[in-house]
mmCIF file of C-alpha atoms in Angstrom:
data_model
loop_
_atom_site.group_PDB
_atom_site.id
_atom_site.type_symbol
_atom_site.label_atom_id
_atom_site.label_comp_id
_atom_site.label_asym_id
_atom_site.label_seq_id
_atom_site.Cartn_x
_atom_site.Cartn_y
_atom_site.Cartn_z
ATOM 1 C CA MET A 1 -52.884 50.022 -91.080
ATOM 2 C CA ALA A 2 -51.781 52.560 -88.514
ATOM 3 C CA ASN A 3 -51.387 51.259 -84.864
ATOM 4 C CA ALA A 4 -52.524 47.799 -85.832
ATOM 5 C CA THR A 5 -53.424 45.524 -82.945
ATOM 6 C CA ILE A 6 -53.112 41.835 -82.341
ATOM 7 C CA ARG A 7 -56.884 41.760 -82.690
ATOM 8 C CA ASP A 8 -56.652 43.146 -86.189
ATOM 9 C CA VAL A 9 -54.143 40.651 -87.164
ATOM 10 C CA ALA A 10 -56.409 37.767 -85.796
ATOM 11 C CA ARG A 11 -59.352 39.124 -87.652
ATOM 12 C CA GLU A 12 -57.626 39.569 -90.970
ATOM 13 C CA ALA A 13 -56.010 36.110 -90.666
ATOM 14 C CA ALA A 14 -59.306 34.466 -89.560
ATOM 15 C CA VAL A 15 -57.686 32.944 -86.441
ATOM 16 C CA SER A 16 -57.936 33.443 -82.794
ATOM 17 C CA VAL A 17 -55.972 36.007 -80.783
ATOM 18 C CA ALA A 18 -54.266 33.159 -79.000
ATOM 19 C CA SER A 19 -53.038 31.651 -82.283
ATOM 20 C CA VAL A 20 -51.527 34.994 -83.290
ATOM 21 C CA SER A 21 -49.786 35.193 -79.927
ATOM 22 C CA ARG A 22 -48.384 31.669 -80.296
ATOM 23 C CA VAL A 23 -47.033 32.466 -83.818
ATOM 24 C CA LEU A 24 -45.471 35.801 -82.897
ATOM 25 C CA ASN A 25 -43.978 34.398 -79.644
ATOM 26 C CA GLY A 26 -42.248 31.627 -81.605
ATOM 27 C CA HIS A 27 -44.094 28.697 -80.109
ATOM 28 C CA ASP A 28 -43.510 25.319 -81.808
ATOM 29 C CA ASN A 29 -47.118 24.008 -81.575
ATOM 30 C CA VAL A 30 -48.265 25.927 -84.636
ATOM 31 C CA ARG A 31 -48.993 24.525 -88.108
ATOM 32 C CA PRO A 32 -46.592 25.787 -90.785
ATOM 33 C CA GLU A 33 -49.384 27.101 -92.947
ATOM 34 C CA LEU A 34 -50.961 28.959 -90.022
ATOM 35 C CA ARG A 35 -47.609 30.456 -89.072
ATOM 36 C CA GLN A 36 -47.067 31.671 -92.651
ATOM 37 C CA ARG A 37 -50.542 33.167 -92.873
ATOM 38 C CA VAL A 38 -50.269 35.072 -89.577
ATOM 39 C CA GLU A 39 -46.826 36.371 -90.407
ATOM 40 C CA ALA A 40 -47.988 37.659 -93.720
ATOM 41 C CA VAL A 41 -50.854 39.428 -92.372
ATOM 42 C CA ALA A 42 -48.791 41.001 -89.568
ATOM 43 C CA ALA A 43 -46.283 42.182 -92.209
ATOM 44 C CA ARG A 44 -49.045 43.608 -94.406
ATOM 45 C CA LEU A 45 -50.698 45.488 -91.509
ATOM 46 C CA GLY A 46 -47.363 46.719 -90.149
ATOM 47 C CA TYR A 47 -48.179 45.155 -86.781
ATOM 48 C CA VAL A 48 -45.462 45.524 -84.083
ATOM 49 C CA PRO A 49 -45.903 43.553 -80.817
ATOM 50 C CA HIS A 50 -46.151 45.613 -77.807
ATOM 51 C CA ALA A 51 -43.013 44.757 -75.778
ATOM 52 C CA GLY A 52 -44.632 45.420 -72.467
ATOM 53 C CA ALA A 53 -47.579 43.168 -73.271
ATOM 54 C CA ARG A 54 -45.259 40.454 -74.618
ATOM 55 C CA ASN A 55 -43.065 40.583 -71.579
ATOM 56 C CA LEU A 56 -46.137 40.415 -69.353
ATOM 57 C CA SER A 57 -47.405 37.273 -71.236
ATOM 58 C CA LEU A 58 -44.096 35.648 -70.775
ATOM 59 C CA SER A 59 -43.779 36.804 -67.018
ATOM 60 C CA ARG A 60 -40.611 38.683 -68.125
ATOM 61 C CA THR A 61 -39.588 42.288 -67.918
ATOM 62 C CA GLY A 62 -36.856 42.249 -70.595
ATOM 63 C CA SER A 63 -34.504 43.845 -68.158
ATOM 64 C CA ILE A 64 -31.634 42.704 -65.975
ATOM 65 C CA GLY A 65 -30.482 44.501 -62.876
ATOM 66 C CA VAL A 66 -26.660 45.402 -62.246
ATOM 67 C CA VAL A 67 -25.616 46.287 -58.829
ATOM 68 C CA LEU A 68 -22.021 47.643 -58.648
ATOM 69 C CA PRO A 69 -19.920 49.140 -55.700
ATOM 70 C CA ASP A 70 -19.215 52.257 -57.799
ATOM 71 C CA LEU A 71 -19.737 53.842 -61.129
ATOM 72 C CA HIS A 72 -16.722 56.060 -61.272
ATOM 73 C CA GLY A 73 -13.469 54.980 -63.069
ATOM 74 C CA GLU A 74 -12.362 53.110 -66.088
ATOM 75 C CA PHE A 75 -12.772 49.636 -64.515
ATOM 76 C CA PHE A 76 -16.552 50.074 -64.057
ATOM 77 C CA SER A 77 -17.046 51.758 -67.452
ATOM 78 C CA GLU A 78 -15.376 48.830 -69.059
ATOM 79 C CA ILE A 79 -17.268 46.205 -67.241
ATOM 80 C CA LEU A 80 -20.519 48.024 -68.051
ATOM 81 C CA ARG A 81 -19.572 48.287 -71.631
ATOM 82 C CA GLY A 82 -19.221 44.523 -71.859
ATOM 83 C CA MET A 83 -22.506 43.925 -70.022
ATOM 84 C CA ASP A 84 -24.342 46.419 -72.337
ATOM 85 C CA ARG A 85 -22.853 44.763 -75.461
ATOM 86 C CA GLU A 86 -24.065 41.354 -74.426
ATOM 87 C CA ALA A 87 -27.341 42.513 -73.202
ATOM 88 C CA SER A 88 -28.109 44.364 -76.306
ATOM 89 C CA ALA A 89 -27.213 41.289 -78.415
ATOM 90 C CA ARG A 90 -29.778 39.359 -76.398
ATOM 91 C CA GLY A 91 -32.478 41.976 -76.657
ATOM 92 C CA LEU A 92 -32.179 42.931 -73.079
ATOM 93 C CA GLN A 93 -31.927 46.239 -71.198
ATOM 94 C CA LEU A 94 -29.771 47.079 -68.134
ATOM 95 C CA LEU A 95 -31.257 48.660 -64.999
ATOM 96 C CA LEU A 96 -28.208 49.948 -63.030
ATOM 97 C CA THR A 97 -27.499 50.913 -59.552
ATOM 98 C CA ASN A 98 -24.654 51.733 -57.221
ATOM 99 C CA MET A 99 -24.444 50.319 -53.712
ATOM 100 C CA HIS A 100 -21.779 52.791 -52.565
ATOM 101 C CA ALA A 101 -19.740 51.633 -49.445
ATOM 102 C CA ASP A 102 -22.047 49.734 -47.295
ATOM 103 C CA ALA A 103 -24.414 46.862 -47.054
ATOM 104 C CA ASP A 104 -27.380 48.887 -46.105
ATOM 105 C CA SER A 105 -27.217 50.684 -49.517
ATOM 106 C CA GLY A 106 -26.675 47.418 -51.188
ATOM 107 C CA ILE A 107 -29.859 45.995 -49.540
ATOM 108 C CA VAL A 108 -31.851 49.016 -50.623
ATOM 109 C CA ALA A 109 -30.567 48.561 -54.231
ATOM 110 C CA LEU A 110 -31.553 44.848 -54.231
ATOM 111 C CA LYS A 111 -35.032 45.577 -52.960
ATOM 112 C CA ALA A 112 -35.461 48.348 -55.476
ATOM 113 C CA MET A 113 -34.733 45.910 -58.317
ATOM 114 C CA ARG A 114 -37.149 43.130 -57.215
ATOM 115 C CA GLY A 115 -40.124 42.838 -59.667
ATOM 116 C CA ARG A 116 -38.459 45.166 -62.023
ATOM 117 C CA VAL A 117 -35.826 42.818 -63.585
ATOM 118 C CA ASP A 118 -35.684 39.143 -64.678
ATOM 119 C CA GLY A 119 -32.397 38.584 -62.920
ATOM 120 C CA MET A 120 -29.311 40.340 -61.450
ATOM 121 C CA VAL A 121 -25.621 40.704 -61.829
ATOM 122 C CA VAL A 122 -24.157 41.715 -58.418
ATOM 123 C CA MET A 123 -20.480 42.934 -57.635
ATOM 124 C CA ALA A 124 -19.967 43.361 -54.027
ATOM 125 C CA PRO A 125 -16.211 42.888 -52.994
ATOM 126 C CA HIS A 126 -16.474 45.115 -49.983
ATOM 127 C CA VAL A 127 -19.513 44.227 -47.792
ATOM 128 C CA ASP A 128 -20.772 41.261 -45.755
ATOM 129 C CA ALA A 129 -22.225 39.177 -48.664
ATOM 130 C CA ASP A 130 -24.283 36.904 -46.487
ATOM 131 C CA GLU A 131 -25.963 39.938 -44.968
ATOM 132 C CA LEU A 132 -26.502 41.399 -48.480
ATOM 133 C CA PHE A 133 -27.767 38.248 -50.143
ATOM 134 C CA ALA A 134 -30.255 37.481 -47.409
ATOM 135 C CA HIS A 135 -32.389 40.033 -49.342
ATOM 136 C CA LEU A 136 -31.902 38.347 -52.617
ATOM 137 C CA PRO A 137 -34.545 35.479 -52.899
ATOM 138 C CA PRO A 138 -33.344 32.193 -54.094
ATOM 139 C CA SER A 139 -35.931 32.373 -56.939
ATOM 140 C CA VAL A 140 -34.287 35.432 -58.472
ATOM 141 C CA PRO A 141 -31.547 34.325 -60.968
ATOM 142 C CA ALA A 142 -28.312 36.072 -60.115
ATOM 143 C CA VAL A 143 -24.624 36.001 -61.090
ATOM 144 C CA LEU A 144 -22.197 37.238 -58.488
ATOM 145 C CA VAL A 145 -18.883 38.917 -59.615
ATOM 146 C CA ASN A 146 -15.893 39.125 -57.269
ATOM 147 C CA CYS A 147 -18.159 39.046 -54.157
ATOM 148 C CA ALA A 148 -16.772 38.725 -50.520
ATOM 149 C CA PRO A 149 -16.964 35.229 -49.146
ATOM 150 C CA HIS A 150 -20.377 33.875 -48.368
ATOM 151 C CA HIS A 151 -22.543 30.738 -48.072
ATOM 152 C CA GLN A 152 -24.742 31.182 -51.150
ATOM 153 C CA GLN A 153 -25.139 28.684 -53.888
ATOM 154 C CA ARG A 154 -25.038 30.954 -56.821
ATOM 155 C CA ALA A 155 -23.326 31.395 -60.183
ATOM 156 C CA GLU A 156 -20.096 33.247 -59.685
ATOM 157 C CA LEU A 157 -17.280 34.796 -61.476
ATOM 158 C CA HIS A 158 -13.922 35.389 -59.623
ATOM 159 C CA VAL A 159 -10.661 36.845 -60.623
ATOM 160 C CA ASP A 160 -7.605 35.112 -59.091
ATOM 161 C CA ASN A 161 -6.420 38.261 -57.548
ATOM 162 C CA ALA A 162 -3.820 36.481 -55.103
ATOM 163 C CA GLY A 163 -2.352 34.524 -58.119
ATOM 164 C CA GLY A 164 -2.178 37.587 -60.197
ATOM 165 C CA ALA A 165 -0.339 39.619 -57.572
ATOM 166 C CA ALA A 166 2.236 36.767 -57.085
ATOM 167 C CA VAL A 167 2.878 36.700 -60.841
ATOM 168 C CA MET A 168 3.583 40.409 -60.703
ATOM 169 C CA VAL A 169 5.963 40.234 -57.738
ATOM 170 C CA GLU A 170 7.802 37.424 -59.534
ATOM 171 C CA HIS A 171 8.180 39.606 -62.661
ATOM 172 C CA LEU A 172 9.607 42.446 -60.536
ATOM 173 C CA VAL A 173 12.057 40.245 -58.704
ATOM 174 C CA ALA A 174 13.163 38.681 -62.108
ATOM 175 C CA SER A 175 13.777 42.181 -63.407
ATOM 176 C CA GLY A 176 16.144 42.909 -60.565
ATOM 177 C CA ARG A 177 13.954 44.661 -58.180
ATOM 178 C CA ARG A 178 14.411 43.955 -54.451
ATOM 179 C CA ALA A 179 12.736 46.775 -52.427
ATOM 180 C CA ILE A 180 9.215 46.233 -53.755
ATOM 181 C CA VAL A 181 6.466 48.215 -52.016
ATOM 182 C CA HIS A 182 2.911 47.519 -52.401
ATOM 183 C CA ILE A 183 0.181 50.220 -52.358
ATOM 184 C CA ALA A 184 -2.851 48.240 -51.095
ATOM 185 C CA GLY A 185 -6.428 48.974 -51.880
ATOM 186 C CA PRO A 186 -9.049 49.471 -49.064
ATOM 187 C CA ALA A 187 -9.046 46.992 -46.252
ATOM 188 C CA GLY A 188 -12.123 44.845 -46.362
ATOM 189 C CA ASN A 189 -12.425 44.835 -50.102
ATOM 190 C CA ILE A 190 -11.946 41.269 -51.225
ATOM 191 C CA ASP A 191 -10.009 42.253 -54.408
ATOM 192 C CA ALA A 192 -7.664 44.477 -52.386
ATOM 193 C CA ASP A 193 -7.248 41.890 -49.596
ATOM 194 C CA GLU A 194 -6.404 39.047 -52.007
ATOM 195 C CA ARG A 195 -4.023 41.099 -53.932
ATOM 196 C CA ARG A 196 -2.335 42.206 -50.728
ATOM 197 C CA ARG A 197 -2.128 38.419 -49.621
ATOM 198 C CA GLY A 198 -0.618 37.415 -52.912
ATOM 199 C CA TYR A 199 2.017 40.210 -52.806
ATOM 200 C CA VAL A 200 3.076 39.087 -49.231
ATOM 201 C CA ALA A 201 3.284 35.492 -50.076
ATOM 202 C CA ALA A 202 5.371 36.056 -53.191
ATOM 203 C CA ILE A 203 7.667 38.551 -51.415
ATOM 204 C CA GLU A 204 8.340 36.087 -48.569
ATOM 205 C CA ARG A 205 9.013 33.328 -51.084
ATOM 206 C CA ALA A 206 11.568 35.468 -52.700
ATOM 207 C CA GLY A 207 13.318 35.976 -49.308
ATOM 208 C CA LEU A 208 12.387 39.782 -49.243
ATOM 209 C CA GLU A 209 10.715 41.980 -46.746
ATOM 210 C CA PRO A 210 7.125 43.065 -47.472
ATOM 211 C CA ARG A 211 6.272 46.642 -47.178
ATOM 212 C CA ILE A 212 2.761 47.912 -47.529
ATOM 213 C CA VAL A 213 1.406 51.477 -47.831
ATOM 214 C CA GLU A 214 -2.377 51.898 -47.574
ATOM 215 C CA GLY A 215 -4.514 53.142 -50.449
ATOM 216 C CA ASP A 216 -8.118 53.218 -51.528
ATOM 217 C CA PHE A 217 -8.095 52.316 -55.254
ATOM 218 C CA GLN A 218 -8.271 56.074 -56.191
ATOM 219 C CA GLU A 219 -5.616 57.864 -58.166
ATOM 220 C CA GLU A 220 -4.976 60.417 -55.434
ATOM 221 C CA SER A 221 -4.047 57.704 -52.892
ATOM 222 C CA GLY A 222 -1.465 56.495 -55.279
ATOM 223 C CA GLU A 223 0.018 59.921 -55.540
ATOM 224 C CA ARG A 224 0.040 60.314 -51.742
ATOM 225 C CA ALA A 225 1.757 57.047 -51.223
ATOM 226 C CA ALA A 226 4.458 57.752 -53.811
ATOM 227 C CA ARG A 227 5.167 61.088 -52.260
ATOM 228 C CA ALA A 228 5.422 59.462 -48.763
ATOM 229 C CA LEU A 229 7.763 56.900 -50.075
ATOM 230 C CA LEU A 230 10.053 59.616 -51.602
ATOM 231 C CA ALA A 231 10.108 61.407 -48.292
ATOM 232 C CA ASP A 232 11.034 58.195 -46.376
ATOM 233 C CA ALA A 233 14.651 57.190 -46.035
ATOM 234 C CA VAL A 234 13.879 53.531 -46.677
ATOM 235 C CA PRO A 235 14.969 52.413 -50.132
ATOM 236 C CA VAL A 236 12.374 51.453 -52.779
ATOM 237 C CA ASP A 237 13.132 50.323 -56.307
ATOM 238 C CA ALA A 238 9.592 49.214 -57.319
ATOM 239 C CA ILE A 239 6.039 50.066 -56.597
ATOM 240 C CA PHE A 240 3.354 47.442 -57.176
ATOM 241 C CA ALA A 241 -0.167 49.117 -56.789
ATOM 242 C CA GLY A 242 -3.290 47.193 -56.085
ATOM 243 C CA ASN A 243 -4.926 48.685 -59.148
ATOM 244 C CA ASP A 244 -4.042 50.770 -62.286
ATOM 245 C CA MET A 245 -5.516 53.955 -61.016
ATOM 246 C CA MET A 246 -3.251 54.025 -58.028
ATOM 247 C CA ALA A 247 -0.287 53.094 -59.991
ATOM 248 C CA ILE A 248 -0.964 55.940 -62.426
ATOM 249 C CA GLY A 249 -1.255 58.293 -59.501
ATOM 250 C CA ALA A 250 2.152 57.007 -58.234
ATOM 251 C CA LEU A 251 3.593 57.448 -61.659
ATOM 252 C CA MET A 252 2.397 61.147 -61.896
ATOM 253 C CA ALA A 253 3.935 61.839 -58.523
ATOM 254 C CA LEU A 254 7.283 60.300 -59.381
ATOM 255 C CA ARG A 255 7.350 62.038 -62.710
ATOM 256 C CA ASP A 256 6.572 65.464 -61.042
ATOM 257 C CA ALA A 257 9.479 64.722 -58.690
ATOM 258 C CA GLY A 258 11.922 64.033 -61.432
ATOM 259 C CA ILE A 259 12.309 60.356 -60.570
ATOM 260 C CA ASP A 260 13.458 58.098 -63.542
ATOM 261 C CA VAL A 261 10.748 55.430 -64.123
ATOM 262 C CA PRO A 262 11.781 52.720 -64.488
ATOM 263 C CA GLY A 263 15.479 53.496 -64.134
ATOM 264 C CA ARG A 264 15.325 54.294 -60.413
ATOM 265 C CA ILE A 265 11.845 53.058 -59.538
ATOM 266 C CA ALA A 266 9.681 50.531 -61.460
ATOM 267 C CA ILE A 267 5.905 50.797 -61.263
ATOM 268 C CA ALA A 268 3.197 48.209 -61.815
ATOM 269 C CA GLY A 269 -0.584 48.038 -61.471
ATOM 270 C CA PHE A 270 -3.415 45.624 -61.774
ATOM 271 C CA ASP A 271 -6.588 45.412 -64.081
ATOM 272 C CA ASP A 272 -5.186 46.791 -67.388
ATOM 273 C CA ILE A 273 -7.778 49.554 -67.781
ATOM 274 C CA PRO A 274 -7.653 51.274 -71.242
ATOM 275 C CA LEU A 275 -5.579 54.225 -69.878
ATOM 276 C CA ALA A 276 -2.741 51.875 -68.827
ATOM 277 C CA ARG A 277 -1.349 51.680 -72.332
ATOM 278 C CA PHE A 278 -1.624 55.318 -73.076
ATOM 279 C CA VAL A 279 0.216 56.865 -70.102
ATOM 280 C CA THR A 280 3.880 57.782 -70.500
ATOM 281 C CA PRO A 281 5.811 55.554 -69.860
ATOM 282 C CA SER A 282 3.126 52.834 -70.545
ATOM 283 C CA LEU A 283 2.067 50.885 -67.489
ATOM 284 C CA THR A 284 2.962 47.313 -66.674
ATOM 285 C CA THR A 285 -0.079 45.536 -65.247
ATOM 286 C CA MET A 286 -2.044 42.385 -64.663
ATOM 287 C CA ARG A 287 -4.639 42.125 -67.426
ATOM 288 C CA ILE A 288 -8.260 41.298 -66.635
ATOM 289 C CA ASP A 289 -10.352 41.324 -69.775
ATOM 290 C CA ILE A 290 -12.843 43.703 -68.004
ATOM 291 C CA ALA A 291 -15.361 43.922 -70.769
ATOM 292 C CA ALA A 292 -15.230 40.255 -71.345
ATOM 293 C CA LEU A 293 -15.905 39.733 -67.665
ATOM 294 C CA GLY A 294 -19.075 41.736 -67.955
ATOM 295 C CA MET A 295 -20.268 40.054 -71.081
ATOM 296 C CA ARG A 296 -19.768 36.559 -69.519
ATOM 297 C CA ALA A 297 -21.766 37.613 -66.450
ATOM 298 C CA VAL A 298 -24.741 38.655 -68.615
ATOM 299 C CA ALA A 299 -24.392 35.502 -70.754
ATOM 300 C CA ARG A 300 -24.536 33.260 -67.752
ATOM 301 C CA LEU A 301 -27.456 35.219 -66.223
ATOM 302 C CA THR A 302 -29.455 35.076 -69.466
ATOM 303 C CA ASP A 303 -29.064 31.307 -69.674
ATOM 304 C CA MET A 304 -30.439 31.108 -66.182
ATOM 305 C CA ILE A 305 -33.489 33.395 -66.919
ATOM 306 C CA GLY A 306 -34.160 31.009 -69.831
ATOM 307 C CA GLY A 307 -34.506 28.134 -67.277
ATOM 308 C CA GLY A 308 -30.884 26.903 -66.983
ATOM 309 C CA THR A 309 -29.415 25.954 -63.609
ATOM 310 C CA ASP A 310 -25.991 27.368 -62.761
ATOM 311 C CA THR A 311 -24.142 27.327 -59.470
ATOM 312 C CA GLN A 312 -20.585 27.049 -60.851
ATOM 313 C CA ILE A 313 -17.683 29.215 -59.601
ATOM 314 C CA GLU A 314 -15.767 30.343 -62.674
ATOM 315 C CA GLN A 315 -12.238 31.512 -61.959
ATOM 316 C CA THR A 316 -10.192 33.894 -64.278
ATOM 317 C CA MET A 317 -6.320 34.115 -64.021
ATOM 318 C CA PRO A 318 -5.069 37.666 -64.889
ATOM 319 C CA GLN A 319 -2.298 37.822 -67.529
ATOM 320 C CA LEU A 320 0.932 39.678 -67.038
ATOM 321 C CA VAL A 321 1.292 42.603 -69.479
ATOM 322 C CA VAL A 322 4.855 43.985 -69.442
ATOM 323 C CA ARG A 323 5.226 47.583 -70.590
ATOM 324 C CA MET A 324 7.778 50.306 -70.181
ATOM 325 C CA THR A 325 7.329 51.081 -66.432
ATOM 326 C CA THR A 326 9.191 47.845 -65.484
ATOM 327 C CA ALA A 327 11.959 47.691 -68.142
ATOM 328 C CA ILE A 328 14.874 45.540 -67.031
ATOM 329 C CA HIS A 329 16.804 47.017 -64.126
ATOM 330 C CA ASN A 330 20.649 46.788 -64.488
#
C-alpha cells in the first residue's frame, strides 16, 4: 500500500492505533503474538513510521546541538567527524553552530538551540562560562568540552593541557635543547593558558629561562613568530607551539629561510591534527585523539538524554608523538 498510515496498520491487524504505536516504539508491555501480528502487517503494507510524529510522541527531536568556538581548521573538522560518527550510529542528527569569539554570540547560539535539540555538546574555552551557561537551563542535558572554569554541575571532558605541555618540554630538554621558545595561543583561551602554564612550569623545573611569543592558534601567527625569532639576536634552538597549526606555520617560515629543522631549530606542536604527520619534516606533537573526544562527548550526552545522570569530569592526558622535527640534537 502506497503511503500506508498507522491507522491502516491498526485496521489490518485488528488492533488499536495505541497498540500499533507501542509495538513500533519497542515498548515491553506488548504480548508476543500481538507484536508479531502488527510487525507482519506493517511489513506487508510497507509502513514506515513518520520520524517527526514518533519523536513528538517521545518528546524528542532526534537531534543534538553542537556549539563550537570555530569551524575552521583541522581540529574542528576532526572533532566533528567523531561526533557525526557517533551520532549517526545512534540514529541522531547534529545541529551545528559557531559561537565565534564572544559570550554574546554563544548566548544567542544556546537560545537558538533550545526546543530544537534533545541535548547539547558545548565547547567554550575562551569565554566566561558562567555567563554563557546561565542561559543553559539545568533541565537541558549537556556535555561540556574544554570549557573555561565555571560553577556548573555538568558532564565534562577535559584535556590535560598543562600536563601535556610539560611532557613536551621534558622531551625537548632530553633531546638537548636549552633555548626553548613557546608560541602561545590567544590569552583568555583556557587551552592556550593551560599549555602556557605547563610550558613555564616545566622550563623552570629544568633550570631554564621561559620565553614566550604571542600567537592566536592560526598558521599565520606561527609564521610571524618564527620570522620574529630569526630577526632577534637571542638564541633559540627549539620552538614549542601551542597547537599544530602554529607549529606548521613556524616550520614553513624556517624552511623558507633555509633553517635546518631539526638540526638548528627543533619544532613541536600540540593536538596531532592529521596534517602533522604529512608535513616535511613530520611534526612532533602531543596527541589528542580528537575524533574520539567528539565521539565520547556524544556518547555521554546520548546516555543522559536516555535518562542517565552524569556530572563527572573526565580528564584525558595527551600522548607524546615523536617525529622528525625534534630528532636528537648533538
